[in-house]
Each structure stands twice: as C-alpha cells, then as structure tokens.
C-alpha cells in the first residue's frame, strides 16, 4: 500500500487518545482538517509560454488560534502530504504552547528549475489565490522546504498590495528589512541543536564525544550541523539530494555551509581532504551517536528501521519516521526526539516575529534566542517527564500533551451552533 502521511497522523492521534482515555466524540473533529483549498496557478514563464501549477492551503485547526505553518515548493507535493503537514503544525504549536492552530501550503513545482523571476510570479499569483483565507488573525504562512525569506517577502508585498496597506504580520520568516525577526533564519536548526543537547544530557552523553549524521543540508540540516559543530560535536556524515559525504575525524561544517549557501551548489561538487562519498541511505544508517533526519517524510520506515545504528534520533524534518519504524526503533532501544518537539524552534520564533509585527516592535537577536531557549527547555522537559511517567516514547509523550491541549480548547469552545 502506498505511503500516506495522513494515515501516520491518524494512527498517532488514535494512540494518544487511547492513553488519555478520550471517547471518540471528544476528539473526532481533530481527525479532519477544518478547511482545504486547492488552486490552479497560471504563470507566464520567461519564454512567453503559460504553465499551470497545482497549489494547496490546508487549515487543519484554528481551535487554539489562527492557523500557522509553512508553504512548501516541491515536485512531490500532494494534498495528503499538505494535510499531514498541517496537522503536525497543530500539534507542534500545542506542544510549544503558542496560541496557534495548524496549517500548511504547498505548490507542486521544482523551484530549482524556475528562474527567480518565474518564482516571484508564481508566488504572487499563488498568494492572491489563497488571500481570501490567510491573514494575520486567520492563517499565517512561513517558509518550508523549497521556500525562503525572499519568497515570504513577495507574499507580504502581494497581500499588502491587495489590502491597500502594509501587513507584515500576514507571514513570518520575512527578510529583516520587512519586519522579519532576528534569529528566525536559524531558529529551526537552533531548536534541533538544543533538543540534541537536552537528550544527550539526559542520556549521559558528553556532546564533545558525540558523533552526528545529518540527512538533508537545507536550512534546518545545515544550521543544526553548524550549531552542533560549534558545541563541540563531531559531525561525521551529511547528505543532500546529490548524495552524502563521510569523514571519521569530523567534517569541516563551516566550509560545507559556506559552499552550499550559493544557489545551485550541491554536496556532490564539494571537496575536502579525507572525505568518502557515500549514499543517502548510508548516511541514515551510519554508526553515530545522533542522527538528524532533516529532509522529507518517510525516510526511516519499515524497510530500513532495523538497519539504523544511531543511539539517538532528533527529527529536524516533519514526519521523517513512519509509525511502523517508530516501534522498531523503540524495540532496538533507540531514543527519538519527535518532529513536533525537535523542529518547533522555527514556529516558536515565527510566533515571536508575529508578536513583534503586531506591536511594531523589534527585538534583539540575543533576546529572541533567549526566549526560544526558555520555550524549548520547558517543552522538552514536559514531554520528557510525561513520557517517563507513562512509560511511553517521547513521540507519544509529545502527543499526549498536544492532543490534551487541543481537545481541552475544543471542549471549552464547544461546537457552534
Ligand atoms: N515550516 C516550518 C515548520 O514546519 C515553520 C512553520 C512556521 O514557522 O510557521 O515548522
């Protein structure tokens, strides 16, 4: 049967609901996205031709606040993936205890195949087509795989032009010049680094003796790798779509990040003394202390879970591990810090950005990072404690907290009318 990430969401929710002792009516509504919008986006290409791109914006929940979540540009985007990503945002925001529901958007496009001008036209037309359902108090997009601060800037401008006034709070992850927050660019990776440090400490692992493998050297993976390198860990394996590299003595992560920061540069073109070229699978299966999957969904599944040799997994990506793989890893004694906790640093700083925009304030980077650290610390410890107390995995622990918060808000709001 083909992998459907939304089935993964439902199975995880059912598991948590059972432990919490909820009756089906109490959490039935959580199983469905509140609103799904599909759009066909016509774009004039540079050569004069017209192409129509499929796009989506799904609002899974607005029970705890406006929908919140990124927009993905990737050739494999589909409705079920966007639905799953939207639901994960609901639970992520609930674990972080920030006043948002969950949403996600996506466009079926390989952004590396478009010129910057084409990307801008696609973004502006897509924004106009989802404009009726987004807004600072309705649904607030942000970057995700294949999008970045420039794309957020175009969304901000398009929405502002349609409204007749500047509306920075409609989107987060913007350029600083347009009201973006200090620290937002590296917030997801910083959160991953913090969660890796917390779990290592709990397990008695000295970070200076830890080895790290990172799958996916996009924004999340590269920042996680760099910050852990700065903490003294040895990053021995990294990969991107072009394959992986390995060096037992530790890779020169700052040099790799510098190399990859040029648009179009891939790891396959990077050289360093003493590196071995390995496959993406070999990166996932390398014998390290901490594995950070920071690419896409369904990377650790029934087929390869048994071959994973890391002691600890910290999920930088959304949904990299299937529910079947979770059980296999748990039986092998591998400890996994789940996506909705591990990569929540991004949306937490998105929340800070939105708060600054609404108040027309600008916080300094130090203040942002300190607030992020306090939030992560609290979220990690509450998940860790409940998981210990109930004898469940950290993923189930995170869902116990998240689902309870969502269901309690639903209970107090009631079903209208
Ligand atoms: N796309 C990111 C995520 O999956 C960030 C979402 C946001 O900042 O709203 O968490």
Short mmCIF file of C-alpha atoms and ligand atoms in Angstrom, two decimals:
data_model
loop_
_atom_site.label_atom_id
_atom_site.label_comp_id
_atom_site.label_asym_id
_atom_site.label_seq_id
_atom_site.Cartn_x
_atom_site.Cartn_y
_atom_site.Cartn_z
CA UNK A 1 0.00 0.00 0.00
CA UNK A 2 1.34 3.43 -0.91
CA UNK A 3 2.59 5.52 1.99
CA UNK A 4 0.09 8.18 3.04
CA UNK A 5 1.47 10.59 5.67
CA UNK A 6 -2.04 11.49 6.82
CA UNK A 7 -2.56 7.85 7.93
CA UNK A 8 0.52 8.31 10.08
CA UNK A 9 -1.08 11.37 11.71
CA UNK A 10 -4.33 9.50 12.40
CA UNK A 11 -2.55 6.49 13.90
CA UNK A 12 -0.51 8.71 16.22
CA UNK A 13 -3.61 10.62 17.33
CA UNK A 14 -5.53 7.38 18.00
CA UNK A 15 -2.68 6.06 20.10
CA UNK A 16 -2.55 9.20 22.26
CA UNK A 17 -6.36 9.43 22.55
CA UNK A 18 -6.50 5.89 23.85
CA UNK A 19 -3.93 6.57 26.59
CA UNK A 20 -5.74 9.79 27.52
CA UNK A 21 -8.98 7.79 27.74
CA UNK A 22 -10.95 10.01 25.36
CA UNK A 23 -14.28 8.91 23.96
CA UNK A 24 -14.42 9.11 20.12
CA UNK A 25 -16.70 12.20 20.24
CA UNK A 26 -14.20 14.11 22.33
CA UNK A 27 -11.52 14.11 19.63
CA UNK A 28 -13.41 13.20 16.43
CA UNK A 29 -13.03 16.70 14.95
CA UNK A 30 -9.21 16.61 15.32
CA UNK A 31 -9.10 13.84 12.74
CA UNK A 32 -10.25 16.13 9.91
CA UNK A 33 -8.73 19.33 8.51
CA UNK A 34 -11.13 22.24 9.04
CA UNK A 35 -10.62 23.69 5.56
CA UNK A 36 -8.82 22.65 2.36
CA UNK A 37 -8.28 24.93 -0.59
CA UNK A 38 -6.94 23.72 -3.96
CA UNK A 39 -5.83 26.26 -6.54
CA UNK A 40 -4.58 26.10 -10.13
CA UNK A 41 -1.99 28.80 -10.54
CA UNK A 42 -1.27 30.10 -14.07
CA UNK A 43 2.21 31.54 -14.56
CA UNK A 44 3.73 33.29 -17.56
CA UNK A 45 7.16 31.69 -17.99
CA UNK A 46 10.23 33.61 -19.17
CA UNK A 47 9.92 32.14 -22.68
CA UNK A 48 6.39 33.51 -23.04
CA UNK A 49 4.59 30.18 -22.51
CA UNK A 50 1.99 29.62 -19.80
CA UNK A 51 2.22 26.86 -17.20
CA UNK A 52 -0.41 25.99 -14.60
CA UNK A 53 0.83 24.83 -11.19
CA UNK A 54 -1.26 22.97 -8.63
CA UNK A 55 -1.30 24.54 -5.17
CA UNK A 56 -2.90 23.92 -1.78
CA UNK A 57 -3.51 25.61 1.52
CA UNK A 58 -4.92 23.40 4.27
CA UNK A 59 -6.06 24.69 7.66
CA UNK A 60 -6.11 21.70 9.95
CA UNK A 61 -7.18 23.53 13.10
CA UNK A 62 -7.95 27.04 14.31
CA UNK A 63 -9.13 25.92 17.73
CA UNK A 64 -6.18 27.34 19.68
CA UNK A 65 -5.59 30.37 17.42
CA UNK A 66 -5.04 31.26 13.77
CA UNK A 67 -3.73 28.52 11.50
CA UNK A 68 0.07 28.61 11.23
CA UNK A 69 2.53 26.81 9.03
CA UNK A 70 4.85 26.95 6.09
CA UNK A 71 4.50 26.82 2.32
CA UNK A 72 6.40 24.08 0.51
CA UNK A 73 7.61 24.21 -3.10
CA UNK A 74 8.49 20.68 -4.20
CA UNK A 75 7.74 18.47 -7.18
CA UNK A 76 6.25 15.73 -4.94
CA UNK A 77 3.79 17.96 -3.03
CA UNK A 78 0.30 16.44 -2.89
CA UNK A 79 -2.90 17.03 -0.96
CA UNK A 80 -2.37 14.24 1.60
CA UNK A 81 1.13 15.48 2.34
CA UNK A 82 -0.10 19.05 2.89
CA UNK A 83 -2.93 17.74 5.11
CA UNK A 84 -0.44 15.79 7.23
CA UNK A 85 1.96 18.72 7.45
CA UNK A 86 -0.95 20.98 8.51
CA UNK A 87 -1.99 18.56 11.26
CA UNK A 88 1.60 18.25 12.52
CA UNK A 89 1.63 22.06 12.84
CA UNK A 90 -1.45 21.94 15.08
CA UNK A 91 0.29 19.52 17.44
CA UNK A 92 3.65 21.30 17.17
CA UNK A 93 2.12 24.64 18.20
CA UNK A 94 0.26 22.90 21.02
CA UNK A 95 3.44 21.25 22.40
CA UNK A 96 5.24 24.61 22.22
CA UNK A 97 2.17 26.15 23.86
CA UNK A 98 1.92 29.05 21.44
CA UNK A 99 -1.54 30.42 20.52
CA UNK A 100 -1.90 28.93 17.05
CA UNK A 101 -3.68 26.14 15.27
CA UNK A 102 -2.04 24.44 12.31
CA UNK A 103 -1.96 24.95 8.57
CA UNK A 104 0.29 24.26 5.61
CA UNK A 105 0.54 25.15 1.97
CA UNK A 106 2.28 23.67 -1.00
CA UNK A 107 2.82 24.07 -4.71
CA UNK A 108 3.75 21.19 -7.00
CA UNK A 109 6.90 22.65 -8.53
CA UNK A 110 10.63 22.03 -8.56
CA UNK A 111 11.80 25.54 -7.62
CA UNK A 112 15.36 24.83 -8.75
CA UNK A 113 14.04 24.58 -12.33
CA UNK A 114 12.48 28.08 -12.31
CA UNK A 115 14.19 31.43 -12.73
CA UNK A 116 13.93 33.88 -9.83
CA UNK A 117 11.50 36.00 -11.88
CA UNK A 118 9.27 32.96 -12.56
CA UNK A 119 9.34 32.01 -8.88
CA UNK A 120 8.27 35.50 -7.96
CA UNK A 121 5.34 35.47 -10.41
CA UNK A 122 4.28 32.02 -9.17
CA UNK A 123 4.44 33.17 -5.54
CA UNK A 124 2.47 36.35 -6.14
CA UNK A 125 -0.28 34.58 -8.10
CA UNK A 126 -0.48 31.76 -5.54
CA UNK A 127 -0.69 34.33 -2.72
CA UNK A 128 -3.52 36.15 -4.49
CA UNK A 129 -5.39 32.85 -4.88
CA UNK A 130 -5.11 31.90 -1.19
CA UNK A 131 -5.54 35.52 0.00
CA UNK A 132 -9.23 35.01 0.88
CA UNK A 133 -8.31 32.58 3.65
CA UNK A 134 -4.99 33.93 5.02
CA UNK A 135 -4.33 36.98 7.21
CA UNK A 136 -2.64 37.93 10.49
CA UNK A 137 -5.59 36.65 12.54
CA UNK A 138 -6.68 33.83 10.21
CA UNK A 139 -3.73 31.90 8.83
CA UNK A 140 -0.07 32.91 8.75
CA UNK A 141 2.28 31.21 6.23
CA UNK A 142 6.06 30.81 6.67
CA UNK A 143 8.98 29.14 4.87
CA UNK A 144 9.24 25.37 4.42
CA UNK A 145 11.11 23.08 2.02
CA UNK A 146 11.86 24.97 -1.23
CA UNK A 147 10.85 28.43 0.02
CA UNK A 148 12.85 31.11 1.85
CA UNK A 149 12.81 34.68 3.17
CA UNK A 150 12.68 36.16 -0.37
CA UNK A 151 9.51 34.18 -1.11
CA UNK A 152 7.99 35.38 2.19
CA UNK A 153 8.82 38.96 1.22
CA UNK A 154 6.85 38.56 -2.03
CA UNK A 155 3.91 37.08 -0.09
CA UNK A 156 3.98 40.01 2.33
CA UNK A 157 4.06 42.53 -0.52
CA UNK A 158 1.32 40.84 -2.58
CA UNK A 159 -1.03 40.54 0.40
CA UNK A 160 -0.27 44.14 1.43
CA UNK A 161 -0.98 45.44 -2.10
CA UNK A 162 -4.29 43.56 -2.21
CA UNK A 163 -5.27 45.08 1.14
CA UNK A 164 -4.12 48.60 0.40
CA UNK A 165 -1.82 48.78 3.41
CA UNK A 166 1.35 47.17 4.68
CA UNK A 167 0.54 43.95 6.56
CA UNK A 168 3.79 42.37 7.77
CA UNK A 169 2.06 40.03 10.27
CA UNK A 170 0.45 38.01 7.44
CA UNK A 171 3.60 35.94 7.01
CA UNK A 172 6.70 35.05 9.07
CA UNK A 173 10.26 34.24 8.08
CA UNK A 174 10.43 37.51 6.12
CA UNK A 175 13.61 39.46 5.36
CA UNK A 176 14.60 41.55 8.42
CA UNK A 177 14.05 44.71 6.34
CA UNK A 178 10.34 43.86 6.02
CA UNK A 179 9.74 43.06 9.68
CA UNK A 180 11.37 39.64 9.82
CA UNK A 181 12.64 38.63 13.24
CA UNK A 182 16.27 38.41 14.23
CA UNK A 183 17.12 34.76 14.73
CA UNK A 184 14.24 33.36 12.60
CA UNK A 185 16.56 32.17 9.83
CA UNK A 186 18.36 29.76 12.11
CA UNK A 187 15.59 29.14 14.65
CA UNK A 188 14.59 25.64 13.49
CA UNK A 189 18.20 24.45 13.47
CA UNK A 190 18.83 26.13 16.82
CA UNK A 191 15.86 24.28 18.29
CA UNK A 192 17.16 20.98 16.87
CA UNK A 193 20.58 21.69 18.41
CA UNK A 194 19.02 22.47 21.80
CA UNK A 195 16.92 19.29 21.74
CA UNK A 196 20.01 17.27 20.82
CA UNK A 197 21.88 18.79 23.78
CA UNK A 198 18.98 18.14 26.18
CA UNK A 199 18.56 14.49 25.19
CA UNK A 200 22.32 13.86 25.26
CA UNK A 201 22.44 15.27 28.77
CA UNK A 202 19.55 13.06 29.91
CA UNK A 203 21.29 10.02 28.45
CA UNK A 204 24.65 10.87 29.97
CA UNK A 205 26.32 11.55 26.60
CA UNK A 206 29.00 14.24 26.59
CA UNK A 207 28.42 16.28 23.43
CA UNK A 208 32.20 16.55 22.91
CA UNK A 209 32.32 12.79 22.47
CA UNK A 210 29.22 12.62 20.28
CA UNK A 211 29.25 11.93 16.55
CA UNK A 212 26.49 13.32 14.34
CA UNK A 213 24.97 12.44 10.96
CA UNK A 214 22.66 14.85 9.17
CA UNK A 215 20.40 13.84 6.29
CA UNK A 216 19.43 16.94 4.30
CA UNK A 217 21.64 20.05 4.25
CA UNK A 218 18.91 22.62 3.60
CA UNK A 219 18.16 25.38 6.09
CA UNK A 220 17.32 23.05 9.01
CA UNK A 221 20.08 20.49 8.46
CA UNK A 222 22.89 22.92 7.78
CA UNK A 223 22.11 25.16 10.78
CA UNK A 224 21.72 22.12 13.08
CA UNK A 225 25.06 20.76 11.85
CA UNK A 226 26.83 24.09 12.26
CA UNK A 227 25.49 24.79 15.77
CA UNK A 228 26.29 21.26 16.99
CA UNK A 229 29.76 21.58 15.46
CA UNK A 230 30.15 24.84 17.42
CA UNK A 231 29.04 22.99 20.58
CA UNK A 232 31.99 20.63 20.07
CA UNK A 233 30.28 17.63 18.49
CA UNK A 234 31.93 15.80 15.59
CA UNK A 235 29.70 15.88 12.50
CA UNK A 236 30.92 12.88 10.50
CA UNK A 237 28.27 12.42 7.79
CA UNK A 238 25.98 14.77 5.86
CA UNK A 239 23.91 14.44 2.70
CA UNK A 240 21.69 16.30 0.27
CA UNK A 241 19.80 15.30 -2.90
CA UNK A 242 23.13 14.73 -4.67
CA UNK A 243 24.37 12.15 -2.12
CA UNK A 244 26.42 12.10 1.07
CA UNK A 245 29.94 12.57 2.39
CA UNK A 246 31.68 10.96 5.36
CA UNK A 247 34.82 11.71 7.35
CA UNK A 248 35.57 9.83 10.57
CA UNK A 249 37.64 12.70 12.05
CA UNK A 250 34.73 15.11 11.52
CA UNK A 251 33.76 17.27 8.53
CA UNK A 252 34.59 20.95 8.12
CA UNK A 253 30.98 22.05 8.60
CA UNK A 254 31.51 25.85 8.29
CA UNK A 255 33.24 25.28 4.92
CA UNK A 256 30.41 22.99 3.75
CA UNK A 257 27.73 25.51 4.79
CA UNK A 258 29.63 28.29 3.06
CA UNK A 259 29.84 26.19 -0.11
CA UNK A 260 26.14 25.26 -0.06
CA UNK A 261 25.00 28.85 0.52
CA UNK A 262 25.36 29.61 -3.21
CA UNK A 263 22.12 28.87 -5.11
CA UNK A 264 22.53 25.71 -7.16
CA UNK A 265 25.57 24.36 -5.29
CA UNK A 266 25.21 20.71 -4.23
CA UNK A 267 27.33 18.49 -1.97
CA UNK A 268 28.46 16.44 -4.96
CA UNK A 269 30.56 19.43 -6.03
CA UNK A 270 32.15 19.94 -2.60
CA UNK A 271 35.69 18.73 -1.94
CA UNK A 272 37.67 18.33 1.27
CA UNK A 273 40.71 16.20 2.15
CA UNK A 274 39.86 12.77 3.52
CA UNK A 275 36.16 12.61 2.65
CA UNK A 276 34.46 9.47 1.35
CA UNK A 277 31.39 9.75 -0.91
CA UNK A 278 28.50 7.71 0.46
CA UNK A 279 24.82 7.30 -0.40
CA UNK A 280 21.89 8.91 1.36
CA UNK A 281 20.98 5.50 2.84
CA UNK A 282 24.49 5.12 4.23
CA UNK A 283 24.16 8.49 5.95
CA UNK A 284 20.92 7.36 7.60
CA UNK A 285 22.44 4.05 8.62
CA UNK A 286 25.80 5.36 9.83
CA UNK A 287 27.12 4.36 13.22
CA UNK A 288 26.79 7.66 15.11
CA UNK A 289 25.57 8.95 18.44
CA UNK A 290 22.93 11.28 16.98
CA UNK A 291 21.13 11.02 13.64
CA UNK A 292 19.30 14.12 12.41
CA UNK A 293 16.93 13.40 9.52
CA UNK A 294 16.34 16.90 8.14
CA UNK A 295 14.93 16.22 4.67
CA UNK A 296 11.46 14.88 3.89
CA UNK A 297 8.86 12.43 5.22
CA UNK A 298 9.06 8.65 5.20
CA UNK A 299 12.87 8.35 5.31
CA UNK A 300 13.01 5.90 8.21
CA UNK A 301 10.41 3.23 7.57
CA UNK A 302 9.69 -0.49 7.90
CA UNK A 303 12.31 -1.27 5.25
CA UNK A 304 15.35 0.37 6.85
CA UNK A 305 14.49 0.96 10.54
CA UNK A 306 16.23 -2.22 11.54
CA UNK A 307 19.48 -1.00 9.98
CA UNK A 308 19.57 2.31 11.89
CA UNK A 309 22.60 2.33 14.20
CA UNK A 310 22.36 5.75 15.85
CA UNK A 311 21.69 5.83 19.60
CA UNK A 312 19.56 8.95 19.34
CA UNK A 313 17.40 10.42 16.57
CA UNK A 314 16.42 14.10 16.60
CA UNK A 315 13.86 14.81 13.88
CA UNK A 316 14.68 18.02 12.06
CA UNK A 317 12.24 17.20 9.24
CA UNK A 318 8.49 16.78 9.58
CA UNK A 319 7.39 13.17 9.57
CA UNK A 320 10.72 11.50 8.66
CA UNK A 321 9.82 8.35 10.62
CA UNK A 322 6.77 6.19 9.98
CA UNK A 323 4.71 4.76 12.83
CA UNK A 324 5.88 1.21 11.98
CA UNK A 325 9.51 2.36 12.13
CA UNK A 326 8.83 4.03 15.50
CA UNK A 327 8.03 0.63 17.02
CA UNK A 328 11.13 -0.99 15.52
CA UNK A 329 13.40 1.80 16.77
CA UNK A 330 11.82 1.68 20.21
CA UNK A 331 12.42 -2.09 20.44
CA UNK A 332 16.05 -1.51 19.45
CA UNK A 333 16.36 0.99 22.34
CA UNK A 334 16.91 3.99 20.05
CA UNK A 335 15.63 7.19 21.65
CA UNK A 336 13.82 9.55 19.28
CA UNK A 337 13.01 13.22 19.87
CA UNK A 338 9.93 13.74 17.67
CA UNK A 339 9.49 16.37 14.96
CA UNK A 340 6.68 18.25 16.70
CA UNK A 341 9.11 18.98 19.55
CA UNK A 342 12.53 18.82 17.90
CA UNK A 343 11.86 21.17 14.98
CA UNK A 344 9.44 23.52 16.75
CA UNK A 345 12.09 26.26 17.13
CA UNK A 346 11.10 27.66 13.74
CA UNK A 347 7.45 28.19 14.51
CA UNK A 348 8.27 29.45 18.01
CA UNK A 349 10.38 32.26 16.54
CA UNK A 350 7.70 32.75 13.87
CA UNK A 351 5.36 33.43 16.78
CA UNK A 352 7.88 35.96 18.16
CA UNK A 353 8.05 37.59 14.72
CA UNK A 354 4.26 37.88 14.52
CA UNK A 355 4.10 39.33 18.05
CA UNK A 356 6.77 41.92 17.13
CA UNK A 357 4.89 42.81 13.91
CA UNK A 358 1.55 43.23 15.69
CA UNK A 359 3.17 45.59 18.20
CA UNK A 360 5.53 47.26 15.69
CA UNK A 361 8.49 46.27 17.88
CA UNK A 362 11.94 44.90 17.07
CA UNK A 363 13.68 42.58 19.50
CA UNK A 364 17.40 41.94 19.52
CA UNK A 365 18.77 38.56 18.48
CA UNK A 366 20.01 37.82 21.98
CA UNK A 367 16.52 38.35 23.38
CA UNK A 368 14.94 36.17 20.68
CA UNK A 369 17.42 33.32 21.25
CA UNK A 370 16.98 33.51 25.00
CA UNK A 371 13.18 33.39 24.73
CA UNK A 372 13.50 30.46 22.29
CA UNK A 373 15.78 28.60 24.70
CA UNK A 374 13.32 29.08 27.56
CA UNK A 375 10.42 27.81 25.42
CA UNK A 376 12.38 24.76 24.18
CA UNK A 377 13.60 23.93 27.65
CA UNK A 378 10.07 23.90 29.01
CA UNK A 379 8.60 21.95 26.09
CA UNK A 380 11.37 19.35 26.15
CA UNK A 381 11.13 18.77 29.88
CA UNK A 382 7.35 18.48 29.91
CA UNK A 383 7.49 15.90 27.10
CA UNK A 384 10.37 14.02 28.72
CA UNK A 385 8.66 13.93 32.11
CA UNK A 386 5.28 12.69 30.86
CA UNK A 387 6.95 10.05 28.68
CA UNK A 388 8.89 8.78 31.72
CA UNK A 389 5.81 8.87 33.91
CA UNK A 390 3.63 6.94 31.45
CA UNK A 391 6.40 4.67 30.19
CA UNK A 392 5.89 5.71 26.55
CA UNK A 393 8.13 7.06 23.77
CA UNK A 394 8.89 10.77 23.52
CA UNK A 395 6.65 10.93 20.43
CA UNK A 396 3.70 9.54 22.32
CA UNK A 397 4.54 11.84 25.24
CA UNK A 398 4.51 14.87 22.95
CA UNK A 399 1.14 13.83 21.51
CA UNK A 400 -0.32 13.30 24.98
CA UNK A 401 0.47 16.93 25.79
CA UNK A 402 -0.56 18.31 22.39
CA UNK A 403 -3.79 16.39 21.99
CA UNK A 404 -4.89 17.24 25.52
CA UNK A 405 -4.36 20.96 24.86
CA UNK A 406 -6.29 20.85 21.58
CA UNK A 407 -9.14 18.73 22.97
CA UNK A 408 -9.50 20.93 26.06
CA UNK A 409 -9.72 24.05 23.90
CA UNK A 410 -12.35 22.33 21.73
CA UNK A 411 -14.25 21.40 24.86
CA UNK A 412 -14.34 24.96 26.21
CA UNK A 413 -15.24 26.47 22.84
CA UNK A 414 -17.98 23.90 22.26
CA UNK A 415 -19.49 23.07 18.89
CA UNK A 416 -21.23 26.10 17.39
CA UNK A 417 -24.17 26.44 16.88
N1 LIG B 1 7.74 25.17 8.07
C1 LIG B 1 8.16 25.23 9.43
C2 LIG B 1 7.64 24.04 10.19
O1 LIG B 1 7.34 23.02 9.62
C3 LIG B 1 7.86 26.57 10.09
C4 LIG B 1 6.43 26.92 10.24
C5 LIG B 1 6.18 28.33 10.75
O2 LIG B 1 7.12 28.99 11.16
O3 LIG B 1 5.03 28.73 10.73
O4 LIG B 1 7.57 24.03 11.39
#
